[in-house]
PDB file of N, CA, C and O in Angstrom:
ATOM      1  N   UNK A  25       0.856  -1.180   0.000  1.00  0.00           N
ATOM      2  CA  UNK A  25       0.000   0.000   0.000  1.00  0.00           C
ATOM      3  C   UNK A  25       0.899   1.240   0.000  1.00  0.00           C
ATOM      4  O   UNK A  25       1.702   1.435   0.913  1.00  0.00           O
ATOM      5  N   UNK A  26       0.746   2.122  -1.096  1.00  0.00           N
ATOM      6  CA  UNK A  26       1.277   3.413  -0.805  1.00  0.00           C
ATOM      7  C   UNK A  26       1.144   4.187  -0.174  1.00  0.00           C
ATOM      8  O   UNK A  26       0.204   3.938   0.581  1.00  0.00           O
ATOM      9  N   UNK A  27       1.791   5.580   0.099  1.00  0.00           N
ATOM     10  CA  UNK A  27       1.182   6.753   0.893  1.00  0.00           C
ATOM     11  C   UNK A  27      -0.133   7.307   0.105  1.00  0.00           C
ATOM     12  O   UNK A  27      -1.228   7.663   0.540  1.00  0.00           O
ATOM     13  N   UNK A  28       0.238   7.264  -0.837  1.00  0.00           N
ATOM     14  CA  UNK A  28      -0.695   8.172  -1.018  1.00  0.00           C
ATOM     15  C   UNK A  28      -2.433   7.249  -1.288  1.00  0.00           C
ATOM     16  O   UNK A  28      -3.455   7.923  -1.162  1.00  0.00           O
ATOM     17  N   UNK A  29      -2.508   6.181  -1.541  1.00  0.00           N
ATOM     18  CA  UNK A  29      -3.550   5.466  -1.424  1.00  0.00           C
ATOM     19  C   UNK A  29      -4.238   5.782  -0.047  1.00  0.00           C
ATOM     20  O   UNK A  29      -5.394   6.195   0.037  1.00  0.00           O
ATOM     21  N   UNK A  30      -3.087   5.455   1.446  1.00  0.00           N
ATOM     22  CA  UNK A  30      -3.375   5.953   2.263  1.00  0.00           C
ATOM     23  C   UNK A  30      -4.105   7.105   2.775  1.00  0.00           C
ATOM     24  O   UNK A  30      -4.870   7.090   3.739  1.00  0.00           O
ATOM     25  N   UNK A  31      -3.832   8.012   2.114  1.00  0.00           N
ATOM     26  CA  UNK A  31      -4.157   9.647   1.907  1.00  0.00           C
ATOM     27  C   UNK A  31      -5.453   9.772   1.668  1.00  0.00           C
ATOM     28  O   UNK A  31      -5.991  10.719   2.240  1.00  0.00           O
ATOM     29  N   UNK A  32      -6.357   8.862   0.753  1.00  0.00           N
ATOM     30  CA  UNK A  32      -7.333   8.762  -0.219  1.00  0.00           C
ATOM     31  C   UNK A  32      -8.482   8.226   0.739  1.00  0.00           C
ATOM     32  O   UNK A  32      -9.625   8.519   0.388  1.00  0.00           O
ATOM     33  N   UNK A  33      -8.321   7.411   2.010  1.00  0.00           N
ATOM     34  CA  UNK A  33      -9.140   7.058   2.279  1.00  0.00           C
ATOM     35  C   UNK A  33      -9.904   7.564   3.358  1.00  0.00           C
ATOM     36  O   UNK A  33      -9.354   7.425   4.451  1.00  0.00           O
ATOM     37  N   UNK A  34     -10.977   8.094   3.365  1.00  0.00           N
ATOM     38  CA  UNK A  34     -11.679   8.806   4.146  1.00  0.00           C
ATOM     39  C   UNK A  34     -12.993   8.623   4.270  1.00  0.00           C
ATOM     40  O   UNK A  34     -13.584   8.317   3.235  1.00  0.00           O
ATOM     41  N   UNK A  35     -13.751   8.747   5.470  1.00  0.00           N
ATOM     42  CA  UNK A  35     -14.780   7.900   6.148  1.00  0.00           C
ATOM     43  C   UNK A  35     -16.478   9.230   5.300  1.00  0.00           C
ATOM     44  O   UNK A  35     -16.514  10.460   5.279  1.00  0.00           O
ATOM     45  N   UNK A  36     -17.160   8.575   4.963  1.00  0.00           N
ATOM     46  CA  UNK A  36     -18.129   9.159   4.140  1.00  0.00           C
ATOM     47  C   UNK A  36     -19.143   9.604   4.870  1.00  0.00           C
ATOM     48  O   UNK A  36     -20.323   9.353   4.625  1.00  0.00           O
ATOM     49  N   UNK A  37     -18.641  10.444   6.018  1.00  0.00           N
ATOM     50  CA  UNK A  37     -19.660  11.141   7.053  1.00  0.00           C
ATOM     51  C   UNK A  37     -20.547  12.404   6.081  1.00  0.00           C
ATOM     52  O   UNK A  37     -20.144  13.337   5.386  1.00  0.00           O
ATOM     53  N   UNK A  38     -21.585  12.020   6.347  1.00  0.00           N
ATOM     54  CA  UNK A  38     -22.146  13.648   6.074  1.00  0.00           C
ATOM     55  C   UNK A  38     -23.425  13.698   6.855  1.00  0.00           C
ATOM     56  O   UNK A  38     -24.430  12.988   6.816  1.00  0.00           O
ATOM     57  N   UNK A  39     -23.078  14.800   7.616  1.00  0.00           N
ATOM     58  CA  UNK A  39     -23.586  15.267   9.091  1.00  0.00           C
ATOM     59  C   UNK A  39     -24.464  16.914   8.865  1.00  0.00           C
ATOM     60  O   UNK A  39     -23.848  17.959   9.078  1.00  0.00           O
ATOM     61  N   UNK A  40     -25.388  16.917   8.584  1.00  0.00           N
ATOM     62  CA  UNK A  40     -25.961  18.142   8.189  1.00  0.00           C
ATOM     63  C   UNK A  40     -26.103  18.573   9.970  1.00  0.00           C
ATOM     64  O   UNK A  40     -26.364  17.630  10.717  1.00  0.00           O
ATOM     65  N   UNK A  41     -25.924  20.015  10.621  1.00  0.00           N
ATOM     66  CA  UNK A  41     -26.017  20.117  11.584  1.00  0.00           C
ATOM     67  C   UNK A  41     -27.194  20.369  11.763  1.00  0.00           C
ATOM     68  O   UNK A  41     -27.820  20.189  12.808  1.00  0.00           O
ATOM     69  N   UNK A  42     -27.710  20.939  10.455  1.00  0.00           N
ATOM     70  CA  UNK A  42     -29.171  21.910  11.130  1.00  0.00           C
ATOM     71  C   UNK A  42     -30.074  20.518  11.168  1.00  0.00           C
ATOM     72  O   UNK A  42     -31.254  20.851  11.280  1.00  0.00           O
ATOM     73  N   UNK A  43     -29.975  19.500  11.129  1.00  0.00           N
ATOM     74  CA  UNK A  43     -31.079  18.642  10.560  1.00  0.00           C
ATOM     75  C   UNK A  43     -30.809  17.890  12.362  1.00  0.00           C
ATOM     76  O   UNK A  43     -31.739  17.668  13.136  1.00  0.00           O
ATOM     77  N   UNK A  44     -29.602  17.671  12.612  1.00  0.00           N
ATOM     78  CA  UNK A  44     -29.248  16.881  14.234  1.00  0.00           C
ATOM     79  C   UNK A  44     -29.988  18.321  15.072  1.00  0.00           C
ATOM     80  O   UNK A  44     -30.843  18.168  15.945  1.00  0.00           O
ATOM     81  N   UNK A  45     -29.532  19.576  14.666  1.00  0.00           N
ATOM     82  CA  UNK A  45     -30.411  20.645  16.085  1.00  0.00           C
ATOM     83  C   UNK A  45     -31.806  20.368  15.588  1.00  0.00           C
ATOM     84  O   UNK A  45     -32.504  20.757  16.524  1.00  0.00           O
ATOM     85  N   UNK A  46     -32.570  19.939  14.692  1.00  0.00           N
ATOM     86  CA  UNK A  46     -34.160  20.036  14.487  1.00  0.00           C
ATOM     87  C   UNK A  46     -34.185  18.776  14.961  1.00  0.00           C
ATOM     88  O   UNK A  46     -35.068  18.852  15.816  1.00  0.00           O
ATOM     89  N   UNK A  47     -33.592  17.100  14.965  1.00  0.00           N
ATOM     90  CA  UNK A  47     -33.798  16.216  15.670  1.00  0.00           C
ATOM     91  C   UNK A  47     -33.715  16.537  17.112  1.00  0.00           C
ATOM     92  O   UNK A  47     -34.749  16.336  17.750  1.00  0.00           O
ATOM     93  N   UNK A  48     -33.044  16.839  17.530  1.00  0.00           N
ATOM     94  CA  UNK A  48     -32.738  17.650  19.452  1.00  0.00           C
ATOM     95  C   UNK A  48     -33.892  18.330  19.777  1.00  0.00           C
ATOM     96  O   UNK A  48     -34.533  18.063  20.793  1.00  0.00           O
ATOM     97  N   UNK A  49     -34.185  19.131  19.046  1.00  0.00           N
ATOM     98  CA  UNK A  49     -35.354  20.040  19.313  1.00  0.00           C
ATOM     99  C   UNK A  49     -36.607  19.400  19.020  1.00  0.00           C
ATOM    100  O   UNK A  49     -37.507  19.798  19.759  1.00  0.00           O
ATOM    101  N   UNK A  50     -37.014  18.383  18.027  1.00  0.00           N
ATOM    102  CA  UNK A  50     -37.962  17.799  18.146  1.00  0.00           C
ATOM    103  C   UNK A  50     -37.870  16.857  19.494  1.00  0.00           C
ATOM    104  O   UNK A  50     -38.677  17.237  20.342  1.00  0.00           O
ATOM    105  N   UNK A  51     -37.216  15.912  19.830  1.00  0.00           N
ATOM    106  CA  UNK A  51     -36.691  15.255  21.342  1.00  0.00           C
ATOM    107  C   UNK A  51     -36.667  16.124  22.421  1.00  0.00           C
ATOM    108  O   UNK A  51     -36.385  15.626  23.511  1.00  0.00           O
ATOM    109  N   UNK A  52     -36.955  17.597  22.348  1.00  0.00           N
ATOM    110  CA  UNK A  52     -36.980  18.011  23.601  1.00  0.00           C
ATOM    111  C   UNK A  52     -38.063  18.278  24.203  1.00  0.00           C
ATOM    112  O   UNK A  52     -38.456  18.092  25.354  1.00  0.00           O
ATOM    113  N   UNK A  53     -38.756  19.001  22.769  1.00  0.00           N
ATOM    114  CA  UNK A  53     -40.279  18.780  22.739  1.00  0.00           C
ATOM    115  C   UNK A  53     -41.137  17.354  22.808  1.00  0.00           C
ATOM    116  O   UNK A  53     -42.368  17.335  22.795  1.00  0.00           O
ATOM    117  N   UNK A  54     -40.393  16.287  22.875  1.00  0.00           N
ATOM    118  CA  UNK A  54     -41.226  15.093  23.064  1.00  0.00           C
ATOM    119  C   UNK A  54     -41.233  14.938  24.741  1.00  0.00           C
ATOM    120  O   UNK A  54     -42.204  14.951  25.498  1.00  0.00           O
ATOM    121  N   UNK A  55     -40.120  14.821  24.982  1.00  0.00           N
ATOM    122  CA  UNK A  55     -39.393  15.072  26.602  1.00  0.00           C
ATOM    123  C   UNK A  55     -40.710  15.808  27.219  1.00  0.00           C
ATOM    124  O   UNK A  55     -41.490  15.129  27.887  1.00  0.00           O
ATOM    125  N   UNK A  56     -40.943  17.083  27.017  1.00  0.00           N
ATOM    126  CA  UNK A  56     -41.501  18.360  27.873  1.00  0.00           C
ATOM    127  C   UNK A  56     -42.853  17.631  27.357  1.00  0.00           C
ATOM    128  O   UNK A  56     -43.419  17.156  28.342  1.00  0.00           O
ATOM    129  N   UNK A  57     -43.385  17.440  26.477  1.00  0.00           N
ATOM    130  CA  UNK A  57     -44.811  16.772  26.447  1.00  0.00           C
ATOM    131  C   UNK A  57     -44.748  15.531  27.310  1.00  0.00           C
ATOM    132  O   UNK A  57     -45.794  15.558  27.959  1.00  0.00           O
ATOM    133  N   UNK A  58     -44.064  14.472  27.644  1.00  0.00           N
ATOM    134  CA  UNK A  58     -44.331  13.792  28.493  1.00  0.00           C
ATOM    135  C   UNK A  58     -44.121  13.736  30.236  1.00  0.00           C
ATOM    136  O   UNK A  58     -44.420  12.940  31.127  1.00  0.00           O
ATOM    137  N   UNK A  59     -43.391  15.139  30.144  1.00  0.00           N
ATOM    138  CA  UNK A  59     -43.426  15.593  31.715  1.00  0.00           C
ATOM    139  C   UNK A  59     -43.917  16.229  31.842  1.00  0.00           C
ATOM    140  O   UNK A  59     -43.585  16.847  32.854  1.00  0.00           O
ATOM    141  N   UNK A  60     -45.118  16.804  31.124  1.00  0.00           N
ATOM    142  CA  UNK A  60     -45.912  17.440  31.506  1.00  0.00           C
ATOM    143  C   UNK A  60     -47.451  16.521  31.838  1.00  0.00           C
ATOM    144  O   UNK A  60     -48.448  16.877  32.466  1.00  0.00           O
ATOM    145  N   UNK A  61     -47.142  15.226  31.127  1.00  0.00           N
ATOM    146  CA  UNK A  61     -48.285  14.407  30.892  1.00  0.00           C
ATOM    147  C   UNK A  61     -48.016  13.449  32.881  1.00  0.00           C
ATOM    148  O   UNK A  61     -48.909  13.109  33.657  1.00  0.00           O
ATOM    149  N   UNK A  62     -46.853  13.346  33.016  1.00  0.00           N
ATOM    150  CA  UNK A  62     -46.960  13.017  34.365  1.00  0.00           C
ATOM    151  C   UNK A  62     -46.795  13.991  35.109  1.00  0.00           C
ATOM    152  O   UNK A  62     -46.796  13.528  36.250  1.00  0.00           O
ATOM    153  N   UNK A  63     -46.645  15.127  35.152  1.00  0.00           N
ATOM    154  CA  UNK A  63     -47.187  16.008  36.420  1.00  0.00           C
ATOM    155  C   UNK A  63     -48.613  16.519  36.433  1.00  0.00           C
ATOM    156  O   UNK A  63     -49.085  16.872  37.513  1.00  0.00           O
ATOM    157  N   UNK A  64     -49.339  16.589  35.332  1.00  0.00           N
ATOM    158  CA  UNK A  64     -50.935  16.475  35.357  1.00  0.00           C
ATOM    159  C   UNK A  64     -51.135  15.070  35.995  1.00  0.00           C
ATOM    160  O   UNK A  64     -51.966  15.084  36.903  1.00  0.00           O
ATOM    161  N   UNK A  65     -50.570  13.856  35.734  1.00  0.00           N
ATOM    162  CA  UNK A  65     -51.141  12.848  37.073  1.00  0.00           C
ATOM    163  C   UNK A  65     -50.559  12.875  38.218  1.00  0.00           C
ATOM    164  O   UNK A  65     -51.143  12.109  38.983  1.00  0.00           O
ATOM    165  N   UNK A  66     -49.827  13.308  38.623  1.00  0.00           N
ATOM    166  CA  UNK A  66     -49.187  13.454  39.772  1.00  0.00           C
ATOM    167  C   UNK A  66     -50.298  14.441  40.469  1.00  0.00           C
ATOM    168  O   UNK A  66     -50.606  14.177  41.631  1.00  0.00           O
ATOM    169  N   UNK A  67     -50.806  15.365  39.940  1.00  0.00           N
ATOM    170  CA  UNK A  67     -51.383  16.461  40.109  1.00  0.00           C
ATOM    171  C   UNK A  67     -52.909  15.616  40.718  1.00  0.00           C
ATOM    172  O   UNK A  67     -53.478  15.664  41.808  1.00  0.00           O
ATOM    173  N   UNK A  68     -53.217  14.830  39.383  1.00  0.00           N
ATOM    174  CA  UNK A  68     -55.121  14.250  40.134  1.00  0.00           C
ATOM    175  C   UNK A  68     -54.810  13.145  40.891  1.00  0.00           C
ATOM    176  O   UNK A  68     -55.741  12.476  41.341  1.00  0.00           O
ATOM    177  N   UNK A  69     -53.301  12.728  41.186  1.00  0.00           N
ATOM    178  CA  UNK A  69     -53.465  11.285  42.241  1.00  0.00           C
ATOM    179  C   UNK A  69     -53.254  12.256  44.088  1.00  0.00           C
ATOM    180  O   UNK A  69     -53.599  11.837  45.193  1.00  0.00           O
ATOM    181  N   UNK A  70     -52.491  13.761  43.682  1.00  0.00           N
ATOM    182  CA  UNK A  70     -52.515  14.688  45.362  1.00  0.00           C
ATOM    183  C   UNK A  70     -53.985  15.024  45.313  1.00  0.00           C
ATOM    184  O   UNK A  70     -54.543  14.653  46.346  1.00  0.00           O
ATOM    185  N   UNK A  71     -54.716  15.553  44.528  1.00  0.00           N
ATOM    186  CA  UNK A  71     -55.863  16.057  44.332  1.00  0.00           C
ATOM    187  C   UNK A  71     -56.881  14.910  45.175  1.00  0.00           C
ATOM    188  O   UNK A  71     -57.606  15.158  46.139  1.00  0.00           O
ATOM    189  N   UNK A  72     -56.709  13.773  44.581  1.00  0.00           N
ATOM    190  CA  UNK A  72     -57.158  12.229  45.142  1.00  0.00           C
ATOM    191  C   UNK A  72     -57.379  12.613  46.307  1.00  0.00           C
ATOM    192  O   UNK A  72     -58.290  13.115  46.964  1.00  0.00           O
ATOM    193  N   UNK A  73     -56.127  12.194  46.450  1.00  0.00           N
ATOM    194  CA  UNK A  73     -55.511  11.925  48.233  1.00  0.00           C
ATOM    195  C   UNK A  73     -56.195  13.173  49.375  1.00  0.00           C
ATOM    196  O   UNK A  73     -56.626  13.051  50.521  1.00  0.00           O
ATOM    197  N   UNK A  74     -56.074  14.274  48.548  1.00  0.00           N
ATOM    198  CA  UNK A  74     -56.631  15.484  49.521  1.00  0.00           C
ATOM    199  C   UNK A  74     -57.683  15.356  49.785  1.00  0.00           C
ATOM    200  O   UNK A  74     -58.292  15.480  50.847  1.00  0.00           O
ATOM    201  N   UNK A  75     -58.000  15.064  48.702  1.00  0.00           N
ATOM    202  CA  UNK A  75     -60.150  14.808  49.121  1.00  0.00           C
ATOM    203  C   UNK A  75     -60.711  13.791  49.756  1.00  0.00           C
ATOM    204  O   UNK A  75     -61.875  13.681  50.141  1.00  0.00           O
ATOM    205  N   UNK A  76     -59.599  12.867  49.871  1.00  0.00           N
ATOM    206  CA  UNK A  76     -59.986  11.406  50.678  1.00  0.00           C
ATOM    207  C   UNK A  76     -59.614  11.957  52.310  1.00  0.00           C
ATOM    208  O   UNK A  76     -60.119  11.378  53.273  1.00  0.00           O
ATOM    209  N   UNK A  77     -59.111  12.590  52.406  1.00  0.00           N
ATOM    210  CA  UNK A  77     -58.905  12.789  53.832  1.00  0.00           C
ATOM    211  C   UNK A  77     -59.627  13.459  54.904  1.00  0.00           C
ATOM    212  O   UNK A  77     -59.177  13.451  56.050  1.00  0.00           O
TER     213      UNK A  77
END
């Protein structure tokens, strides 16, 4: 193997950034919709509890 064959070989990344920050940002927004979906039950199981007492 030569050098310069060596030289030639390079890994075929292509990484668009804006497309990984709109994946992140869609995932963060999935995140915050589902913690919001358990602190509304967290919310009617104290609500529960208060009124049972």
């Amino acid at each position: 193997m030569t050098q310069s064959s060596v030289m030639n070989i390079q890994p075929g990344f292509n990484i668009n950034p804006m497309e990984k920050w709109l994946e992140a940002l869609e995932e963060i927004r999935r995140l915050n919709a589902e913690l919001l979906k358990v602190k509304d039950e967290q919310i009617r199981i104290s609500e529960k509890l208060i009124e049972n007492k």
